[in-house]
Short mmCIF file of C-alpha atoms and ligand atoms in Angstrom, two decimals:
data_model
loop_
_atom_site.label_atom_id
_atom_site.label_comp_id
_atom_site.label_asym_id
_atom_site.label_seq_id
_atom_site.Cartn_x
_atom_site.Cartn_y
_atom_site.Cartn_z
CA UNK A 1230 70.20 -41.78 215.91
CA UNK A 1231 66.98 -40.23 217.13
CA UNK A 1232 67.43 -36.62 216.11
CA UNK A 1233 69.62 -36.98 213.03
CA UNK A 1234 68.68 -40.43 211.79
CA UNK A 1235 72.29 -41.64 211.88
CA UNK A 1236 72.48 -45.34 211.09
CA UNK A 1237 76.12 -45.97 210.24
CA UNK A 1238 79.64 -44.63 210.40
CA UNK A 1239 79.27 -42.75 207.12
CA UNK A 1240 76.17 -40.90 208.39
CA UNK A 1241 77.99 -40.11 211.62
CA UNK A 1242 80.98 -38.68 209.82
CA UNK A 1243 78.79 -36.57 207.53
CA UNK A 1244 76.85 -35.16 210.47
CA UNK A 1245 80.00 -34.38 212.46
CA UNK A 1246 81.60 -32.64 209.49
CA UNK A 1247 78.46 -30.54 209.00
CA UNK A 1248 78.60 -29.62 212.72
CA UNK A 1249 75.15 -31.07 213.37
CA UNK A 1250 76.25 -33.03 216.45
CA UNK A 1251 77.74 -30.29 218.64
CA UNK A 1252 74.44 -28.41 219.14
CA UNK A 1253 72.61 -31.53 220.35
CA UNK A 1254 71.86 -31.78 224.06
CA UNK A 1255 74.66 -33.53 225.93
CA UNK A 1256 77.11 -33.20 223.05
CA UNK A 1257 79.47 -30.35 222.18
CA UNK A 1258 82.28 -29.30 219.85
CA UNK A 1259 84.78 -31.45 221.74
CA UNK A 1260 82.72 -34.63 221.30
CA UNK A 1261 82.25 -33.79 217.66
CA UNK A 1262 85.98 -33.42 217.20
CA UNK A 1263 86.62 -36.68 219.08
CA UNK A 1264 84.18 -38.51 216.85
CA UNK A 1265 85.95 -37.29 213.73
CA UNK A 1266 89.35 -38.16 215.12
CA UNK A 1267 88.09 -41.60 216.07
CA UNK A 1268 86.73 -42.23 212.61
CA UNK A 1269 90.00 -41.09 211.03
CA UNK A 1270 91.93 -43.45 213.28
CA UNK A 1271 89.65 -46.36 212.43
CA UNK A 1272 90.16 -45.74 208.74
CA UNK A 1273 93.90 -45.65 209.16
CA UNK A 1274 94.36 -48.69 211.32
CA UNK A 1275 91.27 -50.83 210.73
CA UNK A 1276 90.95 -50.98 214.50
CA UNK A 1277 94.39 -52.48 215.14
CA UNK A 1278 96.95 -51.13 217.61
CA UNK A 1279 100.73 -50.97 217.53
CA UNK A 1280 102.25 -53.67 219.72
CA UNK A 1281 104.72 -51.20 221.22
CA UNK A 1282 101.93 -48.88 222.28
CA UNK A 1283 99.81 -51.41 224.12
CA UNK A 1284 102.41 -53.87 225.42
CA UNK A 1285 103.36 -51.74 228.49
CA UNK A 1286 99.67 -51.36 229.38
CA UNK A 1287 99.02 -55.05 228.92
CA UNK A 1288 101.94 -55.86 231.22
CA UNK A 1289 100.51 -53.48 233.81
CA UNK A 1290 97.09 -55.19 233.77
CA UNK A 1291 98.93 -58.50 234.06
CA UNK A 1292 100.73 -57.24 237.17
CA UNK A 1293 97.48 -56.05 238.80
CA UNK A 1294 95.84 -59.41 238.20
CA UNK A 1295 98.89 -61.25 239.47
CA UNK A 1296 98.52 -59.55 242.84
CA UNK A 1297 95.17 -61.24 243.37
CA UNK A 1298 95.78 -64.28 245.56
CA UNK A 1299 93.24 -66.34 243.62
CA UNK A 1300 95.41 -66.01 240.49
CA UNK A 1301 97.83 -68.95 240.42
CA UNK A 1302 99.28 -68.10 237.04
CA UNK A 1303 98.64 -65.59 234.30
CA UNK A 1304 99.92 -65.28 230.74
CA UNK A 1305 98.98 -63.10 227.86
CA UNK A 1306 98.40 -65.05 224.68
CA UNK A 1307 97.05 -64.33 221.18
CA UNK A 1308 98.91 -61.97 218.89
CA UNK A 1309 100.61 -60.23 221.84
CA UNK A 1310 102.35 -63.42 222.90
CA UNK A 1311 103.33 -63.94 219.28
CA UNK A 1312 104.60 -60.32 219.34
CA UNK A 1313 102.88 -59.43 216.11
CA UNK A 1314 103.55 -55.84 215.03
CA UNK A 1315 99.88 -54.88 215.29
CA UNK A 1316 97.27 -56.19 217.69
CA UNK A 1317 93.51 -56.63 217.36
CA UNK A 1318 92.82 -57.32 221.02
CA UNK A 1319 94.64 -58.64 224.09
CA UNK A 1320 93.95 -62.17 225.39
CA UNK A 1321 94.70 -63.25 228.95
CA UNK A 1322 94.75 -66.74 230.39
CA UNK A 1323 94.61 -67.52 234.11
CA UNK A 1324 94.75 -70.58 236.35
CA UNK A 1325 92.44 -70.21 239.31
CA UNK A 1326 90.26 -72.33 241.55
CA UNK A 1327 88.02 -69.34 242.13
CA UNK A 1328 87.10 -67.95 238.70
CA UNK A 1329 84.23 -65.87 240.08
CA UNK A 1330 86.51 -63.77 242.25
CA UNK A 1331 88.90 -63.28 239.27
CA UNK A 1332 86.04 -62.20 236.98
CA UNK A 1333 84.71 -59.67 239.49
CA UNK A 1334 88.15 -58.22 240.04
CA UNK A 1335 88.91 -58.08 236.30
CA UNK A 1336 85.80 -56.17 235.24
CA UNK A 1337 86.29 -53.80 238.18
CA UNK A 1338 89.86 -52.84 237.29
CA UNK A 1339 90.50 -49.11 236.99
CA UNK A 1340 90.56 -48.16 233.33
CA UNK A 1341 87.79 -50.56 232.32
CA UNK A 1342 85.25 -48.44 230.45
CA UNK A 1343 82.97 -51.15 229.12
CA UNK A 1344 82.14 -54.73 229.95
CA UNK A 1345 81.19 -56.56 226.75
CA UNK A 1346 80.48 -59.85 228.49
CA UNK A 1347 81.04 -61.56 231.81
CA UNK A 1348 80.44 -65.25 232.35
CA UNK A 1349 81.65 -67.86 234.80
CA UNK A 1350 85.09 -68.36 233.24
CA UNK A 1351 85.14 -65.83 230.37
CA UNK A 1352 84.96 -62.07 230.26
CA UNK A 1353 85.61 -59.33 227.76
CA UNK A 1354 86.17 -55.64 228.43
CA UNK A 1355 87.28 -52.41 226.77
CA UNK A 1356 90.06 -50.35 228.34
CA UNK A 1357 90.27 -46.58 228.55
CA UNK A 1358 93.11 -46.76 226.02
CA UNK A 1359 90.61 -48.11 223.48
CA UNK A 1360 91.65 -51.72 223.12
CA UNK A 1361 89.74 -54.79 224.29
CA UNK A 1362 90.87 -57.59 226.58
CA UNK A 1363 89.47 -61.13 226.55
CA UNK A 1364 90.06 -63.14 229.70
CA UNK A 1365 89.72 -66.87 230.26
CA UNK A 1366 90.13 -68.85 233.45
CA UNK A 1367 91.01 -72.54 233.16
CA UNK A 1368 91.97 -75.30 235.60
CA UNK A 1369 95.60 -76.32 235.99
CA UNK A 1370 95.31 -79.61 234.11
CA UNK A 1371 94.35 -77.93 230.83
CA UNK A 1372 96.53 -74.84 231.09
CA UNK A 1373 99.04 -75.96 228.47
CA UNK A 1374 96.40 -76.79 225.90
CA UNK A 1375 94.53 -73.54 226.61
CA UNK A 1376 97.77 -71.58 226.28
CA UNK A 1377 98.55 -73.33 223.03
CA UNK A 1378 95.03 -72.73 221.69
CA UNK A 1379 94.72 -69.07 222.67
CA UNK A 1380 98.22 -68.21 221.53
CA UNK A 1381 97.29 -69.19 217.99
CA UNK A 1382 97.67 -68.21 215.36
CA UNK A 1383 94.43 -69.56 214.03
CA UNK A 1384 96.31 -70.85 210.97
CA UNK A 1385 98.87 -72.60 213.16
CA UNK A 1386 96.10 -74.19 215.24
CA UNK A 1387 94.28 -75.54 212.22
CA UNK A 1388 97.38 -77.55 211.26
CA UNK A 1389 98.15 -78.77 214.78
CA UNK A 1390 94.58 -80.01 215.08
CA UNK A 1391 94.87 -81.82 211.73
CA UNK A 1392 98.05 -83.54 212.89
CA UNK A 1393 96.24 -84.65 216.05
CA UNK A 1394 93.42 -86.10 213.96
CA UNK A 1395 95.89 -87.97 211.74
CA UNK A 1396 97.17 -89.67 214.90
CA UNK A 1397 93.65 -90.61 216.01
CA UNK A 1398 93.67 -87.85 218.65
CA UNK A 1399 91.63 -84.73 219.32
CA UNK A 1400 93.19 -81.40 220.25
CA UNK A 1401 91.18 -78.60 221.83
CA UNK A 1402 91.67 -75.88 224.43
CA UNK A 1403 90.81 -78.52 227.06
CA UNK A 1404 93.57 -80.94 226.16
CA UNK A 1405 94.82 -83.59 223.80
CA UNK A 1406 92.44 -86.56 223.97
CA UNK A 1407 92.50 -90.19 222.92
CA UNK A 1408 88.82 -91.04 223.04
CA UNK A 1409 87.73 -89.62 226.36
CA UNK A 1410 91.13 -89.91 228.00
CA UNK A 1411 93.25 -86.77 228.26
CA UNK A 1412 96.81 -87.72 227.27
CA UNK A 1413 98.35 -84.23 227.41
CA UNK A 1414 97.36 -80.73 228.43
CA UNK A 1415 99.31 -79.43 231.40
CA UNK A 1416 102.05 -77.80 229.39
CA UNK A 1417 102.64 -76.77 225.79
CA UNK A 1418 105.77 -78.92 225.65
CA UNK A 1419 103.70 -82.00 226.52
CA UNK A 1420 101.23 -81.25 223.71
CA UNK A 1421 103.80 -80.60 221.01
CA UNK A 1422 105.76 -83.68 222.08
CA UNK A 1423 102.65 -85.85 221.88
CA UNK A 1424 102.15 -84.54 218.34
CA UNK A 1425 105.72 -85.50 217.42
CA UNK A 1426 107.08 -81.94 217.40
CA UNK A 1427 109.58 -79.79 219.23
CA UNK A 1428 108.12 -76.97 221.32
CA UNK A 1429 108.44 -73.70 219.48
CA UNK A 1430 108.53 -70.04 220.52
CA UNK A 1431 105.17 -68.29 220.05
CA UNK A 1432 106.71 -65.78 217.62
CA UNK A 1433 107.06 -68.62 215.09
CA UNK A 1434 103.48 -69.84 215.18
CA UNK A 1435 102.10 -68.36 211.99
CA UNK A 1436 101.97 -71.48 209.81
CA UNK A 1437 104.92 -70.26 207.78
CA UNK A 1438 106.82 -73.54 207.76
CA UNK A 1439 107.39 -73.83 211.52
CA UNK A 1440 105.29 -76.98 211.83
CA UNK A 1441 107.19 -78.80 209.09
CA UNK A 1442 110.46 -77.71 210.71
CA UNK A 1443 109.31 -78.81 214.18
CA UNK A 1444 108.24 -82.23 212.89
CA UNK A 1445 111.74 -82.72 211.47
CA UNK A 1446 113.40 -81.32 214.61
CA UNK A 1447 114.84 -78.52 212.49
CA UNK A 1448 113.51 -75.38 214.11
CA UNK A 1449 115.83 -72.38 214.06
CA UNK A 1450 117.51 -71.42 217.34
CA UNK A 1451 116.05 -67.92 217.34
CA UNK A 1452 117.87 -65.23 219.30
CA UNK A 1453 116.98 -64.74 222.95
CA UNK A 1454 115.65 -61.53 224.47
CA UNK A 1455 118.86 -61.12 226.46
CA UNK A 1456 121.34 -61.73 223.66
CA UNK A 1457 121.91 -58.15 222.48
CA UNK A 1458 125.31 -56.77 223.46
CA UNK A 1459 124.81 -53.16 222.43
CA UNK A 1460 122.59 -50.67 220.64
CA UNK A 1461 124.13 -49.23 217.48
CA UNK A 1462 121.62 -46.55 216.55
CA UNK A 1463 121.17 -43.88 219.24
CA UNK A 1464 120.85 -40.11 218.95
CA UNK A 1465 122.20 -37.63 221.47
CA UNK A 1466 121.51 -33.97 222.25
CA UNK A 1467 124.18 -33.08 219.70
CA UNK A 1468 121.53 -33.51 216.98
CA UNK A 1469 118.50 -32.52 219.03
CA UNK A 1470 117.96 -35.79 220.89
CA UNK A 1471 116.78 -35.54 224.49
CA UNK A 1472 119.85 -36.80 226.35
CA UNK A 1473 123.58 -36.22 226.47
CA UNK A 1474 126.00 -38.83 225.18
CA UNK A 1475 126.92 -39.64 228.77
CA UNK A 1476 123.28 -40.16 229.80
CA UNK A 1477 122.71 -42.45 226.82
CA UNK A 1478 125.85 -44.42 227.67
CA UNK A 1479 124.80 -44.77 231.31
CA UNK A 1480 121.46 -46.18 230.26
CA UNK A 1481 123.23 -48.62 227.94
CA UNK A 1482 125.34 -49.74 230.88
CA UNK A 1483 122.21 -50.22 232.99
CA UNK A 1484 120.83 -52.39 230.21
CA UNK A 1485 123.88 -54.62 230.55
CA UNK A 1486 125.40 -53.65 227.20
CA UNK A 1487 129.08 -53.70 226.29
CA UNK A 1488 128.79 -50.83 223.83
CA UNK A 1489 126.60 -48.10 222.43
CA UNK A 1490 126.81 -46.46 219.04
CA UNK A 1491 126.10 -42.74 218.99
CA UNK A 1492 124.78 -42.05 215.52
CA UNK A 1493 123.60 -38.50 215.20
CA UNK A 1494 122.12 -37.19 211.98
CA UNK A 1495 124.42 -35.48 209.50
CA UNK A 1496 123.96 -32.08 208.02
CA UNK A 1497 121.20 -32.53 205.45
CA UNK A 1498 118.61 -33.00 208.20
CA UNK A 1499 118.58 -29.42 209.42
CA UNK A 1500 115.41 -29.80 211.48
CA UNK A 1501 117.28 -32.38 213.52
CA UNK A 1502 120.34 -30.17 213.81
CA UNK A 1503 122.42 -32.47 211.63
CA UNK A 1504 126.17 -32.50 212.35
CA UNK A 1505 128.77 -31.35 209.82
CA UNK A 1506 132.38 -32.55 209.46
CA UNK A 1507 133.64 -30.10 212.05
CA UNK A 1508 131.01 -30.99 214.62
CA UNK A 1509 131.70 -34.69 214.16
CA UNK A 1510 135.35 -34.08 214.95
CA UNK A 1511 134.39 -32.16 218.11
CA UNK A 1512 132.05 -34.95 219.11
CA UNK A 1513 134.87 -37.46 218.73
CA UNK A 1514 136.83 -35.62 221.41
CA UNK A 1515 133.92 -35.72 223.81
CA UNK A 1516 133.43 -39.46 223.20
CA UNK A 1517 137.15 -40.17 223.70
CA UNK A 1518 136.98 -38.31 227.01
CA UNK A 1519 134.00 -40.34 228.20
CA UNK A 1520 135.62 -43.61 227.13
CA UNK A 1521 138.71 -42.71 229.11
CA UNK A 1522 136.52 -42.07 232.15
CA UNK A 1523 134.83 -45.48 231.80
CA UNK A 1524 138.23 -47.10 231.41
CA UNK A 1525 139.50 -45.49 234.61
CA UNK A 1526 136.41 -46.78 236.43
CA UNK A 1527 137.35 -50.26 235.25
CA UNK A 1528 134.19 -50.61 233.17
CA UNK A 1529 134.21 -52.93 230.18
CA UNK A 1530 132.16 -50.57 228.09
CA UNK A 1531 132.78 -48.46 225.03
CA UNK A 1532 131.00 -45.67 223.23
CA UNK A 1533 131.43 -46.02 219.48
CA UNK A 1534 131.13 -43.00 217.29
CA UNK A 1535 129.00 -43.42 214.22
CA UNK A 1536 126.56 -41.19 212.42
CA UNK A 1537 123.34 -41.57 210.47
CA UNK A 1538 124.15 -40.07 207.10
CA UNK A 1539 121.50 -39.22 204.54
CA UNK A 1540 121.30 -41.03 201.25
CA UNK A 1541 120.58 -38.31 198.72
CA UNK A 1542 118.30 -39.02 195.71
CA UNK A 1543 121.31 -39.91 193.53
CA UNK A 1544 122.72 -42.31 196.13
CA UNK A 1545 125.51 -40.00 197.28
CA UNK A 1546 125.85 -38.97 200.92
CA UNK A 1547 125.45 -35.58 202.53
CA UNK A 1548 128.85 -35.77 204.22
CA UNK A 1549 132.43 -36.18 203.02
CA UNK A 1550 134.04 -39.62 202.94
CA UNK A 1551 137.04 -38.12 204.74
CA UNK A 1552 134.84 -37.45 207.78
CA UNK A 1553 133.20 -40.88 207.62
CA UNK A 1554 136.58 -42.64 207.59
CA UNK A 1555 137.31 -41.28 211.06
CA UNK A 1556 134.22 -42.86 212.61
CA UNK A 1557 134.00 -46.32 214.17
CA UNK A 1558 131.13 -47.19 211.86
CA UNK A 1559 128.57 -45.49 209.65
CA UNK A 1560 124.82 -45.82 209.20
CA UNK A 1561 123.14 -44.42 206.13
CA UNK A 1562 119.43 -44.04 205.57
CA UNK A 1563 116.82 -42.55 203.26
CA UNK A 1564 115.12 -39.58 204.93
CA UNK A 1565 113.82 -37.59 201.94
CA UNK A 1566 112.39 -37.91 198.41
CA UNK A 1567 110.41 -41.08 199.15
CA UNK A 1568 108.36 -40.87 196.00
CA UNK A 1569 110.89 -42.17 193.50
CA UNK A 1570 110.19 -45.02 191.12
CA UNK A 1571 111.31 -48.53 191.98
CA UNK A 1572 114.34 -48.60 189.70
CA UNK A 1573 115.67 -45.25 190.89
CA UNK A 1574 115.10 -45.99 194.56
CA UNK A 1575 116.82 -49.38 194.25
CA UNK A 1576 119.77 -47.76 192.44
CA UNK A 1577 119.91 -45.03 195.09
CA UNK A 1578 120.32 -47.50 197.95
CA UNK A 1579 122.66 -49.82 196.06
CA UNK A 1580 124.98 -46.91 195.23
CA UNK A 1581 125.10 -46.01 198.93
CA UNK A 1582 125.88 -49.63 199.86
CA UNK A 1583 128.80 -49.58 197.45
CA UNK A 1584 130.42 -46.77 199.44
CA UNK A 1585 133.05 -48.69 201.46
CA UNK A 1586 132.58 -46.37 204.46
CA UNK A 1587 129.01 -47.44 205.00
CA UNK A 1588 128.37 -50.36 207.34
CA UNK A 1589 124.62 -50.25 208.00
CA UNK A 1590 121.48 -49.18 206.14
CA UNK A 1591 118.90 -47.91 208.64
CA UNK A 1592 115.18 -48.74 208.35
CA UNK A 1593 115.77 -50.17 204.86
CA UNK A 1594 112.24 -49.97 203.39
CA UNK A 1595 111.06 -46.74 204.98
CA UNK A 1596 107.62 -47.95 205.95
CA UNK A 1597 105.74 -46.39 208.87
CA UNK A 1598 103.12 -48.74 210.32
CA UNK A 1599 99.57 -47.50 209.70
CA UNK A 1600 100.98 -44.28 208.22
CA UNK A 1601 103.17 -44.81 205.20
CA UNK A 1602 103.84 -47.75 202.91
CA UNK A 1603 107.39 -48.75 202.19
CA UNK A 1604 108.99 -46.99 199.26
CA UNK A 1605 109.15 -49.12 196.11
CA UNK A 1606 112.37 -51.16 195.98
CA UNK A 1607 113.56 -54.38 194.41
CA UNK A 1608 114.36 -56.09 197.68
CA UNK A 1609 115.96 -59.07 195.99
CA UNK A 1610 118.54 -56.81 194.35
CA UNK A 1611 119.09 -54.90 197.59
CA UNK A 1612 119.85 -58.23 199.29
CA UNK A 1613 122.28 -59.34 196.61
CA UNK A 1614 124.10 -56.04 196.80
CA UNK A 1615 124.13 -56.12 200.62
CA UNK A 1616 125.72 -59.56 200.45
CA UNK A 1617 128.33 -58.47 197.89
CA UNK A 1618 129.29 -55.31 199.73
CA UNK A 1619 129.02 -56.77 203.23
CA UNK A 1620 126.45 -54.16 204.20
CA UNK A 1621 124.32 -54.79 207.27
CA UNK A 1622 120.57 -54.17 207.16
CA UNK A 1623 118.88 -52.71 210.21
CA UNK A 1624 115.90 -54.09 212.08
CA UNK A 1625 114.57 -50.87 213.57
CA UNK A 1626 112.82 -51.43 216.93
CA UNK A 1627 110.81 -48.21 216.84
CA UNK A 1628 107.16 -49.26 217.52
CA UNK A 1629 105.88 -47.59 214.35
CA UNK A 1630 108.70 -48.80 212.10
CA UNK A 1631 109.74 -52.41 212.78
CA UNK A 1632 111.46 -52.27 209.45
CA UNK A 1633 112.60 -54.80 208.19
CA UNK A 1634 109.41 -56.76 208.79
CA UNK A 1635 109.38 -60.45 209.71
CA UNK A 1636 109.11 -61.70 206.13
CA UNK A 1637 112.02 -59.59 204.88
CA UNK A 1638 114.14 -60.64 207.86
CA UNK A 1639 113.69 -64.22 206.79
CA UNK A 1640 114.61 -63.37 203.22
CA UNK A 1641 117.73 -61.56 204.41
CA UNK A 1642 118.73 -64.51 206.57
CA UNK A 1643 118.29 -66.91 203.67
CA UNK A 1644 120.38 -64.63 201.45
CA UNK A 1645 123.16 -64.68 204.04
CA UNK A 1646 122.84 -60.95 204.74
CA UNK A 1647 123.73 -59.78 208.24
CA UNK A 1648 121.35 -57.66 210.28
CA UNK A 1649 121.53 -55.42 213.34
CA UNK A 1650 118.74 -54.76 215.87
CA UNK A 1651 118.71 -51.06 216.80
CA UNK A 1652 116.33 -48.78 218.68
CA UNK A 1653 116.91 -45.45 216.88
CA UNK A 1654 116.44 -43.86 220.33
CA UNK A 1655 116.10 -40.10 220.58
CA UNK A 1656 115.60 -40.41 224.35
CA UNK A 1657 117.24 -42.83 226.80
CA UNK A 1658 113.86 -44.32 227.77
CA UNK A 1659 113.36 -45.44 224.19
CA UNK A 1660 116.21 -47.92 224.47
CA UNK A 1661 113.73 -50.35 225.98
CA UNK A 1662 112.14 -50.66 222.49
CA UNK A 1663 114.87 -53.19 221.76
CA UNK A 1664 112.40 -55.87 222.92
CA UNK A 1665 110.21 -55.10 219.90
CA UNK A 1666 113.08 -55.40 217.45
CA UNK A 1667 114.19 -58.67 219.00
CA UNK A 1668 110.63 -59.96 218.73
CA UNK A 1669 110.50 -59.02 215.07
CA UNK A 1670 113.84 -60.78 214.49
CA UNK A 1671 112.49 -63.90 216.20
CA UNK A 1672 109.39 -63.73 214.00
CA UNK A 1673 111.81 -63.63 211.07
CA UNK A 1674 113.59 -66.79 212.36
CA UNK A 1675 116.83 -64.85 212.96
CA UNK A 1676 119.60 -66.62 214.85
CA UNK A 1677 122.56 -65.22 216.76
CA UNK A 1678 124.88 -65.53 213.78
CA UNK A 1679 122.55 -63.34 211.68
CA UNK A 1680 122.52 -60.41 214.11
CA UNK A 1681 125.80 -58.53 214.44
CA UNK A 1682 125.04 -56.83 217.74
CA UNK A 1683 124.79 -60.22 219.42
CA UNK A 1684 128.59 -60.15 219.12
CA UNK A 1685 130.89 -58.95 221.89
CA UNK A 1686 132.72 -55.67 221.28
CA UNK A 1687 135.97 -57.14 219.98
CA UNK A 1688 134.28 -59.31 217.38
CA UNK A 1689 132.03 -56.48 216.36
CA UNK A 1690 134.93 -54.13 215.69
CA UNK A 1691 136.67 -56.84 213.70
CA UNK A 1692 133.51 -57.27 211.66
CA UNK A 1693 133.31 -53.54 210.92
CA UNK A 1694 136.89 -53.55 209.69
P1 DGT B 2898 94.40 -60.31 216.90
O1 DGT B 2898 93.64 -60.22 218.17
O2 DGT B 2898 93.55 -60.03 215.70
O3 DGT B 2898 95.63 -59.48 216.90
O4 DGT B 2898 94.90 -61.81 216.68
P2 DGT B 2898 94.84 -63.05 217.70
O5 DGT B 2898 95.70 -64.10 217.12
O6 DGT B 2898 95.13 -62.61 219.07
O7 DGT B 2898 93.35 -63.55 217.55
P3 DGT B 2898 92.09 -63.59 218.56
O8 DGT B 2898 92.20 -62.59 219.63
O9 DGT B 2898 90.88 -63.52 217.70
O10 DGT B 2898 92.15 -65.04 219.17
C1 DGT B 2898 93.16 -65.45 220.04
C2 DGT B 2898 93.60 -66.84 219.69
O11 DGT B 2898 92.55 -67.77 219.93
C3 DGT B 2898 93.98 -67.05 218.24
O12 DGT B 2898 95.30 -66.68 217.98
C4 DGT B 2898 93.75 -68.51 218.07
C5 DGT B 2898 92.57 -68.80 218.95
N1 DGT B 2898 91.33 -68.78 218.17
C6 DGT B 2898 90.39 -67.84 218.22
N2 DGT B 2898 89.38 -68.15 217.39
C7 DGT B 2898 89.71 -69.29 216.79
C8 DGT B 2898 89.07 -70.12 215.81
O13 DGT B 2898 88.00 -69.86 215.32
N3 DGT B 2898 89.75 -71.25 215.44
C9 DGT B 2898 90.96 -71.56 215.99
N4 DGT B 2898 91.58 -72.64 215.57
N5 DGT B 2898 91.56 -70.82 216.89
C10 DGT B 2898 90.96 -69.68 217.30
CA1 CA B 2899 93.94 -61.11 220.26
CA1 CA B 2900 90.56 -62.10 221.40
#
């Protein structure tokens, strides 16, 4: 600012590009590079973060705060509690009789690089990872109303407040009041009940019809976080993934699953060491051997052999139908030529869905969050064809995909199209991403009957047949 007269982001970027910052005292080429990278990131993401990237860190901060004996209860709220795919900032809510001690501890946490504000019951900081956290401490008697308020969304809150007013009440973060008397506030359930509604999961609170449904007692029974019986999109070291089939299966067992689908890429994807017909047959032998081993151990668990075939620009596949017929199920996805026009891309996917060997379309719209828009498709036609052909659409749990998004999940459900929640893991540790896919499904109002991998093994195999 002083030496170069920089007043805004544009000036800063210009100066960094012209290498005018590095020579300044206290700066250097590394800072200059960081500044440019930071600006590029801001442009890409408008300052928002992927849920999957910050959720583990948010949970860690939660755990640290929980250890403090003055913290009676802590929840994260805002968009994180609603499990929105991208997050502006994290919001924490705490019950404590000693807010001062909580505030001091919070701003002193390791990894806090900036304290924006610190009051008696409110504080705001920036973490080393670059995202901000807002913290609020409230007394026990208004915890429910504070949780409801700070969970949002803003649009949802506007309507709940209006309903309160229509009943001669006033709803705020401090409680639900009739005149000066608090009639509800300790729990969310109490508040929603007093407003004549069922309690609803935070993932639904976007003012997309959930209030009308709750008033009529007609909320969907969205799937639970523990209702998935197996992951049907996992890569092994056969196609360049990090872990062996056995290691992937063991992790699936640890997760409490009844099955795992090994779905390595087929031959078109050479960078990922795609498998050809011969390799698939070899892999089948290995899987049969492992299944026999599990059987002998008395485990109720099965590895299914699938593959993730490539849908070529004309809608054909990169592998022979003869080879696909021998698999337990088949996934097909678009992994190339994304820049086709809407008609051609729609035709391409529909032709693939008409292949009777194909059960699932992976990441159906191809979007990458903050990186690439979806490819142009007529989603209505894709849905009709999925319904006709009995093809399942994937909800991909990968933090940067989450494709289908919440809106399309709801459309699919309404069209009677079945979906599957998969992680697309290339490493066993990525199987935990399933939480993100489940969250997205909940945001899309999906119920157990809509999601095929909520089914036990037997039913699943029947469905594939
Ligand atoms: P984000 O951070 O952009 O991902 O989205 P949120 O939903 O976390 O928004 P944030 O952090 O600004 O505020 C957290 C919650 O607090 C929000 O979901 C609802 C509530 N809230 C904040 N400001 C307002 C407001 O002006 N009016 C109402 N009704 N609620 C608000
Ligand atoms: Ca927030
Ligand atoms: Ca906030």
